[in-house]
């Protein structure tokens, strides 16, 4: 019951965040000094066409009225119609979000799989060569621009070595798996399509590494510092004094306790992966939300920008919720309230 | 790790290994290809890499963006057409002949259709399909509809089928018959299968929901599928009445990053790449298996001079600004040759193009003109868009070049960079002083440039620069001339006049670079921003 109450409070929080985000985004997107009608219709549009466009998108109404119209649509599940693609924003998001979700999950998995062991390794070998290597790589990961990294990764992994595909979600001449979730890897598994599975996994490697490098660095550094703190605790000394094997001391007694701050970082990282995928998606021709958001922002497509922002406003708190649930499992003290 | 955990990890590893094992060269599309039945395989499919983020619809009555027009052009046939890159001579297509008759109250344009025309569905193509297609475009009233309703001044009742192979279109005497023929070469003139489209109508949408991502035409290709934000696959039309295309399919892949396009081209994954910058084109030079080429565009990059702002009202000041610019330097150094030096208001490739280029960095002459205008020190604001200009140079770099050139004749230019939408808002309101921007004609006819550049009442470019000149009357007259040689002579006079009197510094006409595999043959880029996929082989 305590857990359900906790969940209910978080859901109310998400709704509050969405309202706040919608107000702020709506206000910002409508006060920027450029005209969406001119941006959409271009140089050749007549004054009549611009007037008609404004009326169609309610741009000729007071801002408060525009907002209420928009919220009225939202309550009916209508996110509006994109100025750029002329499609329902909800349909556009449904097309592009699974691709970003898949890429972000892959990047996060890679970051966890590499980041946590590296952090542990670095802490255990503190001040020695492995520690130096991990810290150096983490420093590079934290400071390298994604766009540059992407070009290097694609230049090496695709252009020079030819080990991985250069872009897209699946090979040009391989049919995507039938849609179940929109995640190609999951859909390939569900439908038993091994050709599509192989292709979609290979296509994930380079963009996931690129997108996940920063998170890997972050997770490694956080794991290292919390491991160092934990390994200095009395109970670790006690565990060693009891004669437990070093592996058991480090992983069972050390890592589990050190993971709590790392989980926080993982949750925050997942949110930033979703929004940080813009450049990675552009470099790797990944048909995801980031590219949709960029194209929408450039063309002043405010219904689409609002849709993307609201989606992010849902995803971020959900990621935080997942972190809290993980806390609940990792740290029994939180279960006592 | 428990046995249960180990077995799960092992099973997962096995599955991934099984999935990845057969991969030999994942980089190459052909190496890993499992040819889909619809695509016809890599060998018979042209793989075209381009940024197609502008794609909104494949419907010929709706498409007005580069990518949509390119695809619709290859799926729908028009009554008349231009062949290849030549936009000076209109050729027969679905119509075997046409005739323009002055019937007193109107121009009557009569088209005789070729016999044996057939749609991809197998339905015969008749005059009723032409009437339906044109009336549908007017009814839908989407982006390109103004070409019919405003430029050609067409009404639904102006289009009639007098027999199954004859269509008569009546134009008001104020519309240009030659201009109308040019419009018909564009995708809005594409003929749709009326029986098929009527069957696909939902909620009175004239089938636009269906034609958004399907096709119903008679062209060499049909739309197989469009995966949003990813790709469009065309495959050859089995019922095409013309010569069967050498390639069974065309895969247009959305790849926005130009370096990625270059890599894919070099590795043989792409056959053609459209959005390569000067850097990528330079990198491709001398590489085995690849080649580069370029195509003309109809765009003009120019500076508008607002004559309501002093001293730009003085024709000598305007002439001095034109005279001082180093056009050759812009084309050769800034644009690395990706442009043509054009100084008239009609671009090369269109009828009415004026080859005269009298201006080239003549500082002494420009200073003398400033002196005649009693101007020695002038300060003006130059509005410039953000981002890259056509031809691959940054707008800001172009502006800096102009600033340096004009400083030599005592004209100080303050550059103000802003988004294109913001710039256009200022420009439209006649609030700019010097405005650098581009213009591309709406349809391939000199009237599409001469009208906007000369006619103040059209509220287009001449209006934005406050230039209300009597030359507009000659422009309107020239549009209505049906004799092509007389029309060309009229446009020569007009463009000569604007060259020295108008409020424009026409900087250049950009060309578009392409990278292609060496085995790709028959690629010709039309300045209409399309190519005939059916003429390409590999």
GROMACS .gro file of N, CA and C in nm, chain A residues 33-36 38-47 49-50 54 56 81 83-87 92 95-96 147 151 154-176 184 189 194-195 197-199 201-203 247 279 281-288 291-292 295 300, chain B residues 15-16 18-30 32-39 41-42 45 47 49 53-56 62 64-65 143 146 150 212 228-231 251 253-257 259-260 262-267 269 287 302 419-422 424-425 427-428 437-442 460 464:
model
  456
   33UNK      N    1   1.103   3.568  -3.202
   33UNK     CA    2   1.083   3.672  -3.303
   33UNK      C    3   1.089   3.619  -3.446
   34UNK      N    4   1.011   3.521  -3.479
   34UNK     CA    5   1.003   3.472  -3.618
   34UNK      C    6   0.862   3.419  -3.638
   35UNK      N    7   0.817   3.428  -3.761
   35UNK     CA    8   0.679   3.395  -3.791
   35UNK      C    9   0.668   3.253  -3.847
   36UNK      N   10   0.599   3.162  -3.776
   36UNK     CA   11   0.586   3.026  -3.828
   36UNK      C   12   0.518   3.022  -3.965
   38UNK      N   13   0.543   3.242  -4.211
   38UNK     CA   14   0.643   3.274  -4.315
   38UNK      C   15   0.740   3.159  -4.330
   39UNK      N   16   0.779   3.099  -4.216
   39UNK     CA   17   0.872   2.986  -4.221
   39UNK      C   18   0.811   2.869  -4.298
   40UNK      N   19   0.681   2.847  -4.277
   40UNK     CA   20   0.617   2.732  -4.341
   40UNK      C   21   0.587   2.757  -4.488
   41UNK      N   22   0.543   2.876  -4.520
   41UNK     CA   23   0.496   2.903  -4.656
   41UNK      C   24   0.606   2.955  -4.747
   42UNK      N   25   0.712   3.010  -4.688
   42UNK     CA   26   0.827   3.049  -4.767
   42UNK      C   27   0.813   3.183  -4.835
   43UNK      N   28   0.913   3.207  -4.919
   43UNK     CA   29   0.932   3.336  -4.981
   43UNK      C   30   0.819   3.373  -5.078
   44UNK      N   31   0.756   3.272  -5.137
   44UNK     CA   32   0.663   3.298  -5.246
   44UNK      C   33   0.518   3.318  -5.200
   45UNK      N   34   0.493   3.298  -5.071
   45UNK     CA   35   0.355   3.301  -5.024
   45UNK      C   36   0.294   3.442  -5.035
   46UNK      N   37   0.166   3.446  -5.069
   46UNK     CA   38   0.098   3.574  -5.075
   46UNK      C   39   0.045   3.610  -4.935
   47UNK      N   40   0.006   3.737  -4.920
   47UNK     CA   41  -0.047   3.782  -4.790
   47UNK      C   42  -0.172   3.702  -4.754
   49UNK      N   43  -0.242   3.392  -4.835
   49UNK     CA   44  -0.204   3.258  -4.790
   49UNK      C   45  -0.154   3.262  -4.646
   50UNK      N   46  -0.079   3.367  -4.614
   50UNK     CA   47  -0.028   3.379  -4.477
   50UNK      C   48  -0.143   3.399  -4.378
   54UNK      N   49  -0.247   3.147  -4.071
   54UNK     CA   50  -0.261   3.190  -3.931
   54UNK      C   51  -0.396   3.145  -3.875
   56UNK      N   52  -0.576   2.893  -3.978
   56UNK     CA   53  -0.580   2.747  -3.967
   56UNK      C   54  -0.513   2.699  -3.838
   81UNK      N   55  -0.155   1.922  -3.528
   81UNK     CA   56  -0.105   1.877  -3.657
   81UNK      C   57   0.026   1.948  -3.686
   83UNK      N   58   0.312   2.137  -3.865
   83UNK     CA   59   0.316   2.232  -3.977
   83UNK      C   60   0.404   2.178  -4.089
   84UNK      N   61   0.510   2.110  -4.050
   84UNK     CA   62   0.608   2.065  -4.149
   84UNK      C   63   0.562   1.939  -4.221
   85UNK      N   64   0.519   1.838  -4.145
   85UNK     CA   65   0.484   1.711  -4.210
   85UNK      C   66   0.336   1.703  -4.246
   86UNK      N   67   0.256   1.797  -4.197
   86UNK     CA   68   0.110   1.801  -4.220
   86UNK      C   69   0.039   1.678  -4.164
   87UNK      N   70   0.105   1.603  -4.076
   87UNK     CA   71   0.042   1.485  -4.016
   87UNK      C   72   0.012   1.514  -3.870
   92UNK      N   73   0.332   1.120  -3.584
   92UNK     CA   74   0.476   1.140  -3.606
   92UNK      C   75   0.555   1.085  -3.488
   95UNK      N   76   0.577   0.719  -3.482
   95UNK     CA   77   0.672   0.667  -3.581
   95UNK      C   78   0.816   0.678  -3.533
   96UNK      N   79   0.847   0.791  -3.471
   96UNK     CA   80   0.989   0.817  -3.444
   96UNK      C   81   1.034   0.778  -3.302
  147UNK      N   82   2.923   1.485  -3.189
  147UNK     CA   83   2.922   1.492  -3.335
  147UNK      C   84   3.057   1.444  -3.390
  151UNK      N   85   3.148   1.090  -3.607
  151UNK     CA   86   3.217   1.086  -3.737
  151UNK      C   87   3.340   0.995  -3.730
  154UNK      N   88   3.211   0.630  -3.715
  154UNK     CA   89   3.158   0.585  -3.844
  154UNK      C   90   3.273   0.572  -3.945
  155UNK      N   91   3.368   0.664  -3.933
  155UNK     CA   92   3.484   0.661  -4.023
  155UNK      C   93   3.565   0.535  -4.002
  156UNK      N   94   3.578   0.493  -3.878
  156UNK     CA   95   3.659   0.376  -3.847
  156UNK      C   96   3.578   0.247  -3.865
  157UNK      N   97   3.465   0.240  -3.794
  157UNK     CA   98   3.388   0.116  -3.790
  157UNK      C   99   3.320   0.081  -3.921
  158UNK      N  100   3.286   0.183  -3.998
  158UNK     CA  101   3.215   0.157  -4.125
  158UNK      C  102   3.306   0.181  -4.246
  159UNK      N  103   3.363   0.301  -4.254
  159UNK     CA  104   3.435   0.340  -4.375
  159UNK      C  105   3.569   0.266  -4.389
  160UNK      N  106   3.649   0.263  -4.279
  160UNK     CA  107   3.781   0.203  -4.287
  160UNK      C  108   3.775   0.050  -4.274
  161UNK      N  109   3.711   0.003  -4.168
  161UNK     CA  110   3.715  -0.140  -4.139
  161UNK      C  111   3.600  -0.217  -4.203
  162UNK      N  112   3.487  -0.150  -4.221
  162UNK     CA  113   3.372  -0.217  -4.282
  162UNK      C  114   3.310  -0.322  -4.191
  163UNK      N  115   3.329  -0.307  -4.059
  163UNK     CA  116   3.275  -0.407  -3.967
  163UNK      C  117   3.127  -0.385  -3.939
  164UNK      N  118   3.086  -0.262  -3.944
  164UNK     CA  119   2.948  -0.231  -3.907
  164UNK      C  120   2.884  -0.142  -4.013
  165UNK      N  121   2.752  -0.142  -4.020
  165UNK     CA  122   2.683  -0.056  -4.117
  165UNK      C  123   2.701   0.092  -4.082
  166UNK      N  124   2.687   0.177  -4.183
  166UNK     CA  125   2.714   0.318  -4.163
  166UNK      C  126   2.595   0.400  -4.117
  167UNK      N  127   2.478   0.345  -4.121
  167UNK     CA  128   2.363   0.425  -4.079
  167UNK      C  129   2.233   0.353  -4.101
  168UNK      N  130   2.126   0.409  -4.048
  168UNK     CA  131   1.994   0.348  -4.061
  168UNK      C  132   1.974   0.241  -3.954
  169UNK      N  133   1.855   0.183  -3.953
  169UNK     CA  134   1.821   0.086  -3.849
  169UNK      C  135   1.836  -0.057  -3.898
  170UNK      N  136   1.838  -0.073  -4.031
  170UNK     CA  137   1.841  -0.209  -4.086
  170UNK      C  138   1.899  -0.199  -4.227
  171UNK      N  139   1.954  -0.310  -4.278
  171UNK     CA  140   2.013  -0.307  -4.412
  171UNK      C  141   1.911  -0.263  -4.517
  172UNK      N  142   1.964  -0.201  -4.623
  172UNK     CA  143   1.876  -0.146  -4.726
  172UNK      C  144   1.785  -0.251  -4.785
  173UNK      N  145   1.837  -0.372  -4.799
  173UNK     CA  146   1.758  -0.473  -4.869
  173UNK      C  147   1.709  -0.585  -4.776
  174UNK      N  148   1.699  -0.551  -4.649
  174UNK     CA  149   1.638  -0.643  -4.554
  174UNK      C  150   1.507  -0.581  -4.507
  175UNK      N  151   1.402  -0.658  -4.514
  175UNK     CA  152   1.272  -0.605  -4.470
  175UNK      C  153   1.270  -0.591  -4.319
  176UNK      N  154   1.222  -0.478  -4.267
  176UNK     CA  155   1.209  -0.466  -4.122
  176UNK      C  156   1.111  -0.571  -4.069
  184UNK      N  157   1.308  -0.270  -3.332
  184UNK     CA  158   1.339  -0.373  -3.431
  184UNK      C  159   1.396  -0.500  -3.368
  189UNK      N  160   1.293  -1.058  -3.252
  189UNK     CA  161   1.289  -1.172  -3.160
  189UNK      C  162   1.148  -1.229  -3.150
  194UNK      N  163   1.553  -1.393  -3.779
  194UNK     CA  164   1.694  -1.382  -3.743
  194UNK      C  165   1.772  -1.289  -3.835
  195UNK      N  166   1.730  -1.282  -3.962
  195UNK     CA  167   1.798  -1.192  -4.056
  195UNK      C  168   1.780  -1.047  -4.011
  197UNK      N  169   1.702  -0.954  -3.711
  197UNK     CA  170   1.765  -0.939  -3.580
  197UNK      C  171   1.915  -0.908  -3.596
  198UNK      N  172   1.980  -0.986  -3.681
  198UNK     CA  173   2.123  -0.965  -3.704
  198UNK      C  174   2.148  -0.824  -3.758
  199UNK      N  175   2.069  -0.789  -3.858
  199UNK     CA  176   2.088  -0.659  -3.920
  199UNK      C  177   2.062  -0.546  -3.823
  201UNK      N  178   2.071  -0.552  -3.494
  201UNK     CA  179   2.174  -0.548  -3.388
  201UNK      C  180   2.301  -0.482  -3.439
  202UNK      N  181   2.342  -0.520  -3.559
  202UNK     CA  182   2.465  -0.462  -3.615
  202UNK      C  183   2.449  -0.311  -3.637
  203UNK      N  184   2.330  -0.273  -3.678
  203UNK     CA  185   2.306  -0.130  -3.701
  203UNK      C  186   2.305  -0.050  -3.571
  247UNK      N  187   3.654  -1.149  -0.422
  247UNK     CA  188   3.548  -1.127  -0.521
  247UNK      C  189   3.413  -1.107  -0.453
  279UNK      N  190   2.213   1.460  -3.226
  279UNK     CA  191   2.329   1.458  -3.314
  279UNK      C  192   2.361   1.317  -3.361
  281UNK      N  193   2.159   1.073  -3.400
  281UNK     CA  194   2.061   1.031  -3.500
  281UNK      C  195   2.089   1.095  -3.636
  282UNK      N  196   2.137   1.218  -3.634
  282UNK     CA  197   2.167   1.284  -3.761
  282UNK      C  198   2.285   1.215  -3.829
  283UNK      N  199   2.390   1.189  -3.753
  283UNK     CA  200   2.509   1.128  -3.813
  283UNK      C  201   2.477   0.988  -3.866
  284UNK      N  202   2.401   0.912  -3.790
  284UNK     CA  203   2.376   0.773  -3.827
  284UNK      C  204   2.244   0.754  -3.899
  285UNK      N  205   2.185   0.860  -3.950
  285UNK     CA  206   2.060   0.851  -4.026
  285UNK      C  207   1.958   0.767  -3.950
  286UNK      N  208   1.949   0.790  -3.822
  286UNK     CA  209   1.860   0.711  -3.736
  286UNK      C  210   1.725   0.784  -3.729
  287UNK      N  211   1.620   0.719  -3.778
  287UNK     CA  212   1.492   0.792  -3.792
  287UNK      C  213   1.418   0.809  -3.661
  288UNK      N  214   1.477   0.880  -3.569
  288UNK     CA  215   1.420   0.889  -3.436
  288UNK      C  216   1.367   1.026  -3.399
  291UNK      N  217   1.594   1.362  -3.442
  291UNK     CA  218   1.596   1.423  -3.575
  291UNK      C  219   1.463   1.492  -3.604
  292UNK      N  220   1.357   1.431  -3.557
  292UNK     CA  221   1.224   1.491  -3.576
  292UNK      C  222   1.218   1.625  -3.501
  295UNK      N  223   1.438   1.893  -3.686
  295UNK     CA  224   1.374   1.943  -3.809
  295UNK      C  225   1.253   2.030  -3.773
  300UNK      N  226   1.027   2.598  -3.725
  300UNK     CA  227   0.931   2.664  -3.636
  300UNK      C  228   0.798   2.590  -3.630
  352UNK      N  229   2.184  -1.686  -2.906
  352UNK     CA  230   2.087  -1.623  -2.997
  352UNK      C  231   2.152  -1.508  -3.074
  353UNK      N  232   2.226  -1.426  -2.999
  353UNK     CA  233   2.293  -1.312  -3.063
  353UNK      C  234   2.398  -1.362  -3.162
  355UNK      N  235   2.401  -1.649  -3.315
  355UNK     CA  236   2.334  -1.707  -3.431
  355UNK      C  237   2.287  -1.599  -3.526
  356UNK      N  238   2.239  -1.489  -3.466
  356UNK     CA  239   2.190  -1.379  -3.549
  356UNK      C  240   2.304  -1.312  -3.624
  357UNK      N  241   2.420  -1.301  -3.558
  357UNK     CA  242   2.530  -1.226  -3.617
  357UNK      C  243   2.621  -1.313  -3.704
  358UNK      N  244   2.619  -1.443  -3.683
  358UNK     CA  245   2.719  -1.530  -3.745
  358UNK      C  246   2.733  -1.516  -3.896
  359UNK      N  247   2.626  -1.514  -3.974
  359UNK     CA  248   2.647  -1.515  -4.119
  359UNK      C  249   2.701  -1.385  -4.176
  360UNK      N  250   2.712  -1.282  -4.093
  360UNK     CA  251   2.754  -1.152  -4.145
  360UNK      C  252   2.898  -1.159  -4.193
  361UNK      N  253   2.919  -1.121  -4.316
  361UNK     CA  254   3.055  -1.120  -4.369
  361UNK      C  255   3.106  -0.979  -4.383
  362UNK      N  256   3.027  -0.894  -4.444
  362UNK     CA  257   3.067  -0.754  -4.460
  362UNK      C  258   2.947  -0.664  -4.440
  363UNK      N  259   2.917  -0.638  -4.314
  363UNK     CA  260   2.794  -0.565  -4.287
  363UNK      C  261   2.791  -0.426  -4.345
  364UNK      N  262   2.908  -0.374  -4.376
  364UNK     CA  263   2.907  -0.239  -4.433
  364UNK      C  264   2.844  -0.234  -4.568
  365UNK      N  265   2.859  -0.338  -4.645
  365UNK     CA  266   2.807  -0.334  -4.781
  365UNK      C  267   2.667  -0.385  -4.788
  366UNK      N  268   2.582  -0.306  -4.846
  366UNK     CA  269   2.441  -0.346  -4.855
  366UNK      C  270   2.429  -0.476  -4.932
  367UNK      N  271   2.505  -0.485  -5.041
  367UNK     CA  272   2.490  -0.602  -5.125
  367UNK      C  273   2.545  -0.726  -5.055
  369UNK      N  274   2.537  -0.807  -4.738
  369UNK     CA  275   2.451  -0.863  -4.635
  369UNK      C  276   2.306  -0.871  -4.681
  370UNK      N  277   2.286  -0.838  -4.806
  370UNK     CA  278   2.148  -0.821  -4.849
  370UNK      C  279   2.072  -0.951  -4.852
  371UNK      N  280   1.953  -0.943  -4.799
  371UNK     CA  281   1.855  -1.046  -4.824
  371UNK      C  282   1.750  -0.976  -4.909
  372UNK      N  283   1.765  -0.985  -5.043
  372UNK     CA  284   1.683  -0.899  -5.127
  372UNK      C  285   1.535  -0.919  -5.100
  373UNK      N  286   1.469  -0.811  -5.071
  373UNK     CA  287   1.325  -0.822  -5.052
  373UNK      C  288   1.261  -0.834  -5.189
  374UNK      N  289   1.153  -0.907  -5.194
  374UNK     CA  290   1.087  -0.931  -5.323
  374UNK      C  291   1.048  -0.800  -5.388
  375UNK      N  292   1.006  -0.705  -5.305
  375UNK     CA  293   0.959  -0.579  -5.360
  375UNK      C  294   1.072  -0.496  -5.417
  376UNK      N  295   1.190  -0.502  -5.354
  376UNK     CA  296   1.299  -0.418  -5.400
  376UNK      C  297   1.362  -0.470  -5.528
  378UNK      N  298   1.625  -0.648  -5.531
  378UNK     CA  299   1.767  -0.669  -5.507
  378UNK      C  300   1.851  -0.550  -5.541
  379UNK      N  301   1.977  -0.551  -5.487
  379UNK     CA  302   2.065  -0.436  -5.501
  379UNK      C  303   2.109  -0.412  -5.645
  382UNK      N  304   1.855  -0.217  -5.842
  382UNK     CA  305   1.794  -0.103  -5.773
  382UNK      C  306   1.894   0.012  -5.763
  384UNK      N  307   2.028   0.306  -5.566
  384UNK     CA  308   2.023   0.352  -5.427
  384UNK      C  309   2.065   0.498  -5.422
  386UNK      N  310   2.102   0.833  -5.206
  386UNK     CA  311   2.115   0.888  -5.071
  386UNK      C  312   2.090   1.038  -5.076
  390UNK      N  313   1.417   1.506  -4.568
  390UNK     CA  314   1.335   1.544  -4.452
  390UNK      C  315   1.221   1.638  -4.491
  391UNK      N  316   1.227   1.693  -4.613
  391UNK     CA  317   1.121   1.784  -4.657
  391UNK      C  318   1.000   1.709  -4.713
  392UNK      N  319   1.010   1.577  -4.722
  392UNK     CA  320   0.904   1.500  -4.788
  392UNK      C  321   0.773   1.505  -4.708
  393UNK      N  322   0.668   1.554  -4.771
  393UNK     CA  323   0.538   1.567  -4.705
  393UNK      C  324   0.436   1.475  -4.769
  399UNK      N  325  -0.030   1.780  -5.435
  399UNK     CA  326   0.010   1.832  -5.304
  399UNK      C  327   0.159   1.861  -5.297
  401UNK      N  328   0.515   1.987  -5.323
  401UNK     CA  329   0.576   2.111  -5.371
  401UNK      C  330   0.715   2.127  -5.311
  402UNK      N  331   0.763   2.020  -5.245
  402UNK     CA  332   0.894   2.022  -5.184
  402UNK      C  333   0.988   1.943  -5.276
  480UNK      N  334  -0.039   2.337  -5.170
  480UNK     CA  335   0.070   2.431  -5.200
  480UNK      C  336   0.088   2.466  -5.349
  483UNK      N  337  -0.171   2.718  -5.657
  483UNK     CA  338  -0.171   2.856  -5.706
  483UNK      C  339  -0.117   2.865  -5.850
  487UNK      N  340  -0.384   3.088  -5.969
  487UNK     CA  341  -0.337   3.227  -5.974
  487UNK      C  342  -0.259   3.258  -6.102
  549UNK      N  343  -0.107   1.017  -5.058
  549UNK     CA  344   0.000   1.067  -4.971
  549UNK      C  345   0.122   0.975  -4.979
  565UNK      N  346   0.831   0.651  -4.321
  565UNK     CA  347   0.856   0.791  -4.281
  565UNK      C  348   0.993   0.806  -4.216
  566UNK      N  349   1.059   0.914  -4.251
  566UNK     CA  350   1.191   0.948  -4.195
  566UNK      C  351   1.299   0.847  -4.231
  567UNK      N  352   1.270   0.759  -4.324
  567UNK     CA  353   1.369   0.655  -4.351
  567UNK      C  354   1.392   0.633  -4.500
  568UNK      N  355   1.289   0.592  -4.575
  568UNK     CA  356   1.313   0.560  -4.715
  568UNK      C  357   1.184   0.557  -4.797
  588UNK      N  358   1.563   0.314  -5.468
  588UNK     CA  359   1.549   0.326  -5.323
  588UNK      C  360   1.604   0.461  -5.282
  590UNK      N  361   1.695   0.685  -4.996
  590UNK     CA  362   1.726   0.664  -4.854
  590UNK      C  363   1.752   0.799  -4.789
  591UNK      N  364   1.686   0.822  -4.677
  591UNK     CA  365   1.705   0.950  -4.607
  591UNK      C  366   1.834   0.948  -4.526
  592UNK      N  367   1.936   1.015  -4.576
  592UNK     CA  368   2.064   1.024  -4.508
  592UNK      C  369   2.102   1.173  -4.503
  593UNK      N  370   2.075   1.239  -4.391
  593UNK     CA  371   2.095   1.384  -4.387
  593UNK      C  372   2.241   1.427  -4.379
  594UNK      N  373   2.329   1.341  -4.328
  594UNK     CA  374   2.466   1.384  -4.302
  594UNK      C  375   2.552   1.362  -4.427
  596UNK      N  376   2.878   1.369  -4.484
  596UNK     CA  377   2.996   1.282  -4.473
  596UNK      C  378   2.954   1.136  -4.482
  597UNK      N  379   2.843   1.106  -4.420
  597UNK     CA  380   2.789   0.970  -4.427
  597UNK      C  381   2.756   0.933  -4.572
  599UNK      N  382   2.902   1.050  -4.833
  599UNK     CA  383   3.030   1.029  -4.902
  599UNK      C  384   3.085   0.889  -4.872
  600UNK      N  385   3.084   0.851  -4.744
  600UNK     CA  386   3.135   0.719  -4.706
  600UNK      C  387   3.058   0.608  -4.778
  601UNK      N  388   2.926   0.621  -4.777
  601UNK     CA  389   2.841   0.517  -4.838
  601UNK      C  390   2.868   0.506  -4.988
  602UNK      N  391   2.893   0.620  -5.049
  602UNK     CA  392   2.922   0.621  -5.193
  602UNK      C  393   3.054   0.548  -5.220
  603UNK      N  394   3.154   0.580  -5.141
  603UNK     CA  395   3.285   0.518  -5.161
  603UNK      C  396   3.281   0.368  -5.135
  604UNK      N  397   3.201   0.327  -5.038
  604UNK     CA  398   3.194   0.184  -5.006
  604UNK      C  399   3.099   0.109  -5.099
  606UNK      N  400   2.771   0.140  -5.110
  606UNK     CA  401   2.635   0.121  -5.057
  606UNK      C  402   2.536   0.214  -5.124
  624UNK      N  403   3.913   0.917  -5.633
  624UNK     CA  404   3.889   0.790  -5.564
  624UNK      C  405   3.838   0.686  -5.664
  639UNK      N  406   2.083   3.676  -5.472
  639UNK     CA  407   2.089   3.817  -5.506
  639UNK      C  408   2.080   3.905  -5.382
  756UNK      N  409   1.736   3.465  -3.886
  756UNK     CA  410   1.678   3.347  -3.950
  756UNK      C  411   1.606   3.389  -4.077
  757UNK      N  412   1.593   3.295  -4.169
  757UNK     CA  413   1.530   3.329  -4.296
  757UNK      C  414   1.386   3.376  -4.277
  758UNK      N  415   1.315   3.310  -4.184
  758UNK     CA  416   1.176   3.349  -4.159
  758UNK      C  417   1.168   3.493  -4.109
  759UNK      N  418   1.259   3.528  -4.021
  759UNK     CA  419   1.262   3.663  -3.966
  759UNK      C  420   1.301   3.764  -4.075
  761UNK      N  421   1.258   3.732  -4.395
  761UNK     CA  422   1.148   3.748  -4.492
  761UNK      C  423   1.039   3.839  -4.438
  762UNK      N  424   1.015   3.830  -4.308
  762UNK     CA  425   0.913   3.916  -4.248
  762UNK      C  426   0.952   4.064  -4.267
  764UNK      N  427   1.169   4.181  -4.491
  764UNK     CA  428   1.180   4.208  -4.636
  764UNK      C  429   1.041   4.233  -4.697
  765UNK      N  430   0.946   4.148  -4.659
  765UNK     CA  431   0.810   4.161  -4.712
  765UNK      C  432   0.748   4.296  -4.676
  774UNK      N  433   1.935   3.723  -5.031
  774UNK     CA  434   1.843   3.609  -5.023
  774UNK      C  435   1.845   3.537  -5.157
  775UNK      N  436   1.768   3.433  -5.171
  775UNK     CA  437   1.765   3.361  -5.300
  775UNK      C  438   1.624   3.361  -5.354
  776UNK      N  439   1.616   3.334  -5.482
  776UNK     CA  440   1.485   3.321  -5.547
  776UNK      C  441   1.491   3.207  -5.648
  777UNK      N  442   1.387   3.126  -5.646
  777UNK     CA  443   1.374   3.021  -5.747
  777UNK      C  444   1.237   3.034  -5.810
  778UNK      N  445   1.225   3.021  -5.942
  778UNK     CA  446   1.095   3.040  -6.006
  778UNK      C  447   0.995   2.932  -5.966
  779UNK      N  448   0.868   2.970  -5.963
  779UNK     CA  449   0.763   2.874  -5.929
  779UNK      C  450   0.736   2.777  -6.043
  797UNK      N  451   0.559   4.111  -5.475
  797UNK     CA  452   0.665   4.013  -5.453
  797UNK      C  453   0.798   4.087  -5.440
  801UNK      N  454   0.895   4.441  -5.246
  801UNK     CA  455   0.978   4.437  -5.123
  801UNK      C  456   1.092   4.538  -5.130
   0.00000   0.00000   0.00000
